[in-house]
Tab-separated table of C-alpha atoms in Angstrom:
chain	number	residue	atom	x	y	z
A	1	MET	CA	142.150	133.505	187.890
A	2	SER	CA	140.309	136.691	186.211
A	3	ILE	CA	137.733	139.232	187.801
A	4	THR	CA	136.245	142.235	186.474
A	5	PHE	CA	135.049	144.902	188.572
A	6	VAL	CA	132.049	146.548	186.613
A	7	SER	CA	130.912	150.235	186.613
A	8	SER	CA	129.184	152.730	184.442
A	9	PRO	CA	130.738	155.584	182.615
A	10	TRP	CA	129.992	158.454	184.672
A	11	ALA	CA	130.914	156.812	187.750
A	12	LEU	CA	134.303	155.651	186.890
A	13	ASP	CA	135.753	158.714	188.510
A	14	ARG	CA	133.545	158.619	191.214
A	15	ASP	CA	133.824	155.126	192.644
A	16	ALA	CA	136.534	155.188	195.369
A	17	ASP	CA	136.262	151.468	195.729
A	18	LEU	CA	137.104	150.441	192.304
A	19	PRO	CA	141.016	151.455	192.829
A	20	LEU	CA	140.726	149.496	196.167
A	21	LEU	CA	139.483	146.281	194.480
A	22	LEU	CA	141.889	146.412	191.882
A	23	ASP	CA	144.832	146.572	194.069
A	24	ALA	CA	143.844	143.617	196.597
A	25	ALA	CA	143.123	141.186	193.822
A	26	HIS	CA	146.377	142.028	192.383
A	27	GLN	CA	147.910	141.435	195.375
A	28	ARG	CA	146.871	137.843	195.518
A	29	GLY	CA	147.661	137.298	192.251
A	30	ILE	CA	144.568	137.478	190.749
A	31	ASP	CA	144.212	139.263	187.247
A	32	ALA	CA	141.540	141.983	187.734
A	33	GLU	CA	140.376	145.073	185.863
A	34	ILE	CA	137.711	147.778	185.274
A	35	THR	CA	134.766	147.329	182.424
A	36	VAL	CA	131.437	149.278	181.904
A	37	TRP	CA	128.554	147.346	181.905
A	38	ASP	CA	127.598	148.609	178.308
A	39	ASP	CA	130.504	148.691	176.455
A	40	PRO	CA	130.059	146.012	173.500
A	41	ALA	CA	133.579	144.974	173.051
A	42	VAL	CA	133.522	143.496	176.326
A	43	GLU	CA	133.894	139.966	176.537
A	44	TRP	CA	132.142	138.706	179.452
A	45	GLN	CA	132.643	135.126	179.147
A	46	ALA	CA	136.311	135.514	179.487
A	47	TYR	CA	136.290	136.251	182.899
A	48	ASP	CA	136.022	133.885	186.038
A	49	ALA	CA	133.921	136.456	187.895
A	50	VAL	CA	131.947	139.386	187.009
A	51	VAL	CA	131.476	141.641	189.602
A	52	VAL	CA	128.781	144.198	189.596
A	53	ARG	CA	130.007	147.348	191.611
A	54	SER	CA	128.891	151.015	190.146
A	55	CYS	CA	126.744	150.546	187.904
A	56	TRP	CA	124.659	153.351	188.915
A	57	ASP	CA	123.186	154.360	185.564
A	58	TYR	CA	120.889	151.423	185.707
A	59	THR	CA	117.602	153.209	187.286
A	60	THR	CA	116.812	155.132	183.926
A	61	ARG	CA	118.098	151.749	181.891
A	62	ARG	CA	116.865	148.943	184.127
A	63	ASP	CA	115.461	146.966	181.191
A	64	GLU	CA	118.839	147.491	179.549
A	65	PHE	CA	120.757	146.736	182.183
A	66	LEU	CA	118.930	143.483	183.319
A	67	ALA	CA	118.984	142.239	179.673
A	68	TRP	CA	123.018	142.447	180.008
A	69	ALA	CA	123.089	140.736	183.379
A	70	ALA	CA	120.818	137.745	182.189
A	71	SER	CA	123.364	137.578	179.436
A	72	VAL	CA	126.623	137.794	181.361
A	73	PRO	CA	127.843	134.562	182.799
A	74	ARG	CA	129.539	134.163	186.404
A	75	LEU	CA	128.064	137.265	187.408
A	76	HIS	CA	128.057	138.394	191.110
A	77	ASN	CA	125.361	138.864	192.630
A	78	SER	CA	123.280	137.097	189.926
A	79	HIS	CA	120.844	137.922	187.803
A	80	GLU	CA	117.895	136.777	189.415
A	81	VAL	CA	119.415	138.876	192.523
A	82	LEU	CA	119.649	141.852	190.861
A	83	ALA	CA	116.404	141.666	188.827
A	84	TRP	CA	114.456	141.360	192.725
A	85	ASN	CA	116.776	143.993	194.240
A	86	THR	CA	116.375	146.971	191.840
A	87	ASP	CA	112.885	147.568	192.891
A	88	LYS	CA	112.490	148.678	196.099
A	89	VAL	CA	108.900	146.716	196.207
A	90	TYR	CA	111.234	143.941	197.518
A	91	LEU	CA	110.424	145.605	200.865
A	92	ARG	CA	107.056	143.929	201.126
A	93	GLN	CA	108.573	140.371	200.694
A	94	ILE	CA	110.971	140.517	203.322
A	95	GLU	CA	108.289	142.442	205.831
A	96	ALA	CA	106.149	139.516	204.670
A	97	ALA	CA	109.364	137.124	205.721
A	98	GLY	CA	109.149	139.035	209.479
A	99	VAL	CA	111.814	141.782	208.570
A	100	PRO	CA	110.862	144.819	210.249
A	101	ILE	CA	111.170	147.828	208.033
A	102	ILE	CA	109.907	151.250	208.004
A	103	GLU	CA	106.496	151.836	207.849
A	104	THR	CA	105.694	151.837	204.071
A	105	ARG	CA	102.518	153.100	201.774
A	106	TRP	CA	102.727	152.434	198.001
A	107	ASP	CA	101.185	154.714	195.619
A	108	ILE	CA	99.448	157.055	198.154
A	109	ALA	CA	96.810	159.307	196.720
A	110	ASP	CA	94.922	162.271	197.619
A	111	GLY	CA	93.312	161.668	200.671
A	112	ASP	CA	94.727	158.640	201.666
A	113	ASP	CA	96.029	157.615	205.242
A	114	LEU	CA	99.641	158.968	205.899
A	115	GLY	CA	99.858	157.763	209.665
A	116	ASP	CA	100.247	160.600	212.267
A	117	HIS	CA	103.679	161.616	211.777
A	118	ALA	CA	105.565	165.046	211.556
A	119	GLU	CA	107.530	164.498	208.390
A	120	TRP	CA	107.485	161.838	205.386
A	121	VAL	CA	109.973	161.114	202.914
A	122	VAL	CA	108.196	159.992	199.002
A	123	LYS	CA	110.568	158.264	196.761
A	124	PRO	CA	110.419	156.129	193.889
A	125	THR	CA	111.106	152.130	193.997
A	126	ILE	CA	113.309	152.238	191.332
A	127	SER	CA	115.885	155.046	192.369
A	128	ALA	CA	119.410	155.337	193.617
A	129	GLY	CA	121.053	158.354	195.080
A	130	SER	CA	118.137	159.973	196.506
A	131	LYS	CA	116.847	161.160	193.285
A	132	ASP	CA	113.433	162.180	192.809
A	133	THR	CA	113.144	161.812	196.752
A	134	ALA	CA	112.168	164.491	199.133
A	135	ARG	CA	111.174	164.887	203.053
A	136	TRP	CA	108.096	166.715	203.626
A	137	GLU	CA	106.292	168.398	206.447
A	138	SER	CA	102.947	168.940	204.528
A	139	PRO	CA	100.817	165.992	203.601
A	140	ALA	CA	99.614	168.418	200.541
A	141	ASP	CA	103.130	167.955	199.491
A	142	VAL	CA	103.126	164.135	199.871
A	143	TYR	CA	100.042	163.570	198.072
A	144	ALA	CA	101.452	165.904	195.088
A	145	HIS	CA	104.670	164.235	194.782
A	146	SER	CA	103.372	160.622	194.930
A	147	ALA	CA	100.747	161.427	192.208
A	148	ALA	CA	103.744	163.038	190.168
A	149	LEU	CA	105.488	159.763	190.256
A	150	VAL	CA	102.863	157.615	189.648
A	151	ALA	CA	101.379	159.803	186.580
A	152	ALA	CA	105.015	159.125	185.103
A	153	GLY	CA	104.308	155.460	185.410
A	154	ARG	CA	106.528	154.956	188.409
A	155	THR	CA	105.356	153.359	191.837
A	156	SER	CA	105.707	155.588	194.601
A	157	MET	CA	106.674	154.924	198.168
A	158	THR	CA	105.854	157.094	201.128
A	159	GLN	CA	107.519	156.308	204.741
A	160	PRO	CA	107.730	158.592	207.894
A	161	TYR	CA	111.118	160.529	208.213
A	162	ILE	CA	112.885	158.705	211.205
A	163	SER	CA	113.888	161.574	213.665
A	164	SER	CA	116.995	159.938	214.662
A	165	VAL	CA	118.528	159.879	211.324
A	166	ASP	CA	119.085	163.829	212.390
A	167	GLU	CA	121.536	163.248	214.736
A	168	GLU	CA	122.336	159.209	214.593
A	169	GLY	CA	122.534	158.909	210.783
A	170	GLU	CA	122.001	155.364	209.436
A	171	THR	CA	123.844	152.346	209.976
A	172	ALA	CA	125.291	150.622	206.526
A	173	MET	CA	126.393	146.772	207.704
A	174	LEU	CA	128.321	145.000	204.888
A	175	PHE	CA	128.486	141.554	204.466
A	176	PHE	CA	130.920	139.819	202.047
A	177	GLY	CA	130.294	136.211	201.062
A	178	GLY	CA	127.568	136.183	204.050
A	179	GLU	CA	130.297	137.330	206.634
A	180	PHE	CA	129.968	140.540	208.221
A	181	SER	CA	132.797	142.811	207.241
A	182	HIS	CA	132.401	145.999	208.695
A	183	ALA	CA	129.736	148.948	209.409
A	184	ILE	CA	129.276	152.472	208.313
A	185	ARG	CA	127.827	155.479	209.872
A	186	LYS	CA	125.799	157.442	207.216
A	187	GLY	CA	124.939	160.782	207.808
A	188	PRO	CA	121.575	162.414	207.216
A	189	ILE	CA	121.316	163.753	203.338
A	190	LEU	CA	117.304	164.793	203.241
A	191	THR	CA	117.159	168.729	204.376
A	192	ARG	CA	113.843	169.569	205.753
A	193	GLY	CA	112.440	171.958	203.148
A	194	GLU	CA	114.874	171.376	200.506
A	195	GLY	CA	112.134	169.467	198.150
A	196	ILE	CA	113.126	167.275	195.356
A	197	ARG	CA	117.184	167.534	194.552
A	198	GLN	CA	118.975	165.224	191.930
A	199	ASP	CA	122.400	166.057	193.134
A	200	ARG	CA	122.727	164.767	196.599
A	201	ASP	CA	125.903	162.686	197.588
A	202	GLY	CA	125.326	159.942	200.167
A	203	ARG	CA	129.280	159.319	200.291
A	204	GLY	CA	130.191	162.592	202.523
A	205	GLU	CA	130.049	162.514	206.135
A	206	ASN	CA	130.387	158.914	206.844
A	207	GLY	CA	132.578	157.065	209.097
A	208	MET	CA	133.034	153.593	210.839
A	209	ARG	CA	130.495	152.393	213.475
A	210	THR	CA	130.086	149.624	215.721
A	211	PRO	CA	126.502	147.676	215.400
A	212	THR	CA	124.699	146.700	218.463
A	213	PRO	CA	123.449	143.055	218.932
A	214	ALA	CA	119.972	144.143	217.773
A	215	GLN	CA	121.305	145.569	214.221
A	216	HIS	CA	123.285	142.446	213.700
A	217	GLU	CA	120.214	140.386	214.353
A	218	VAL	CA	117.868	142.252	211.902
A	219	ALA	CA	120.559	142.575	209.507
A	220	ARG	CA	121.087	138.675	209.448
A	221	ALA	CA	117.313	138.320	209.203
A	222	ALA	CA	117.084	140.388	206.101
A	223	LEU	CA	119.935	138.174	204.257
A	224	ALA	CA	117.790	135.256	205.530
A	225	ALA	CA	114.549	136.639	203.941
A	226	VAL	CA	116.464	136.806	200.281
A	227	ASP	CA	116.898	133.263	200.480
A	228	GLU	CA	113.355	132.345	201.587
A	229	VAL	CA	112.060	134.915	198.954
A	230	LEU	CA	113.903	133.256	196.560
A	231	GLY	CA	113.412	129.835	197.335
A	232	HIS	CA	117.254	128.763	197.317
A	233	PRO	CA	120.277	130.253	199.002
A	234	ALA	CA	120.974	133.530	197.197
A	235	ASP	CA	124.854	133.003	197.542
A	236	LEU	CA	125.715	136.744	197.910
A	237	SER	CA	129.163	137.894	197.409
A	238	TYR	CA	128.046	141.079	198.744
A	239	ALA	CA	125.382	143.061	200.754
A	240	ARG	CA	124.469	146.091	202.280
A	241	VAL	CA	121.968	146.524	204.900
A	242	ASP	CA	120.733	149.783	205.669
A	243	LEU	CA	119.049	150.427	209.016
A	244	VAL	CA	117.798	153.388	211.102
A	245	THR	CA	116.644	153.728	214.426
A	246	SER	CA	112.858	153.472	215.451
A	247	ALA	CA	111.190	155.771	218.061
A	248	ASP	CA	111.382	152.805	220.578
A	249	GLY	CA	115.145	152.322	219.774
A	250	SER	CA	114.566	149.298	217.503
A	251	PRO	CA	116.567	149.038	214.144
A	252	LEU	CA	114.436	149.023	211.047
A	253	VAL	CA	115.780	148.439	207.512
A	254	ILE	CA	115.163	150.940	204.899
A	255	GLU	CA	117.318	149.195	202.464
A	256	LEU	CA	118.550	145.489	201.394
A	257	GLU	CA	121.276	146.725	198.520
A	258	LEU	CA	122.309	143.798	196.724
A	259	THR	CA	123.101	145.280	193.180
A	260	GLU	CA	125.311	148.100	193.491
A	261	PRO	CA	126.015	149.835	196.821
A	262	TYR	CA	128.830	151.717	197.405
A	263	LEU	CA	130.831	149.754	199.870
A	264	PHE	CA	132.817	152.399	201.923
A	265	LEU	CA	135.853	150.385	201.269
A	266	VAL	CA	138.096	153.553	202.103
A	267	LEU	CA	137.027	153.751	205.516
A	268	ALA	CA	137.652	149.636	206.327
A	269	GLU	CA	140.589	148.207	206.679
A	270	ASP	CA	141.403	145.506	204.053
A	271	GLY	CA	137.280	145.600	203.393
A	272	ALA	CA	138.380	145.340	199.408
A	273	GLY	CA	140.294	142.168	200.343
A	274	ARG	CA	137.657	140.620	202.103
A	275	LEU	CA	135.448	140.986	199.112
A	276	VAL	CA	137.881	139.757	196.730
A	277	ASP	CA	138.254	136.834	199.127
A	278	ALA	CA	134.365	136.232	198.961
A	279	VAL	CA	134.096	136.582	195.256
A	280	ALA	CA	137.371	134.224	194.650
A	281	ALA	CA	135.616	131.347	197.077
A	282	ARG	CA	132.773	131.523	194.747
A	283	ILE	CA	135.267	130.970	191.838
């Protein structure tokens, strides 16, 4: 059995999950290596499983990345899932399926209703690592940020800033092969007044967390919604459901990451082994 974990050139030294996945595979007698998705020398058909991991440059090369994904046999997660999940407009569909998400407005223009909130977050629907994202107190800044994204041919999304994030952070729930693996507290990364930055790193102030029953319920509903939207089981090898806590204490989905989420394996005892086992079970 052979597996390759796929990264991008600049992420090779940044993704701390990769060596843990290699070790876990080797401990199980599985041939495993790390490859780069846009390396033309790689013979993808030679692997029993091609597992997308830290392809973090896809946001500026999405068409190229998805064309590559469509050409790769035995891809985890599938090309269909990646095509759907790499644009956050998917939130509309999981909300329609009954999953509670953060209140979201799309392509806000000057004068549009922003809702009665103290702060807002504006970001493009195709992005990663909080790039081109900012937290605003002024409606004028919200309108200007959204307008700039739309003028650049991008879809913008505007959400109220959830104040609980400042103290509680986000809860990232990790599932491998459909089974819950571990959960992480992700510390806040958007600072009031800093505007748009391109150098944020969401892998910093994090630690293990025990999810509540309500968080488990919403995370499971989000994963079930993927099957409903696609019209068949998505057969996910990995998934990360990011949740925040609303003012009334209920969990809301902020993102459903099925493409290249950081998995925080450095914090989860044998988390890498659970992912390798989930992939191997699908071979």
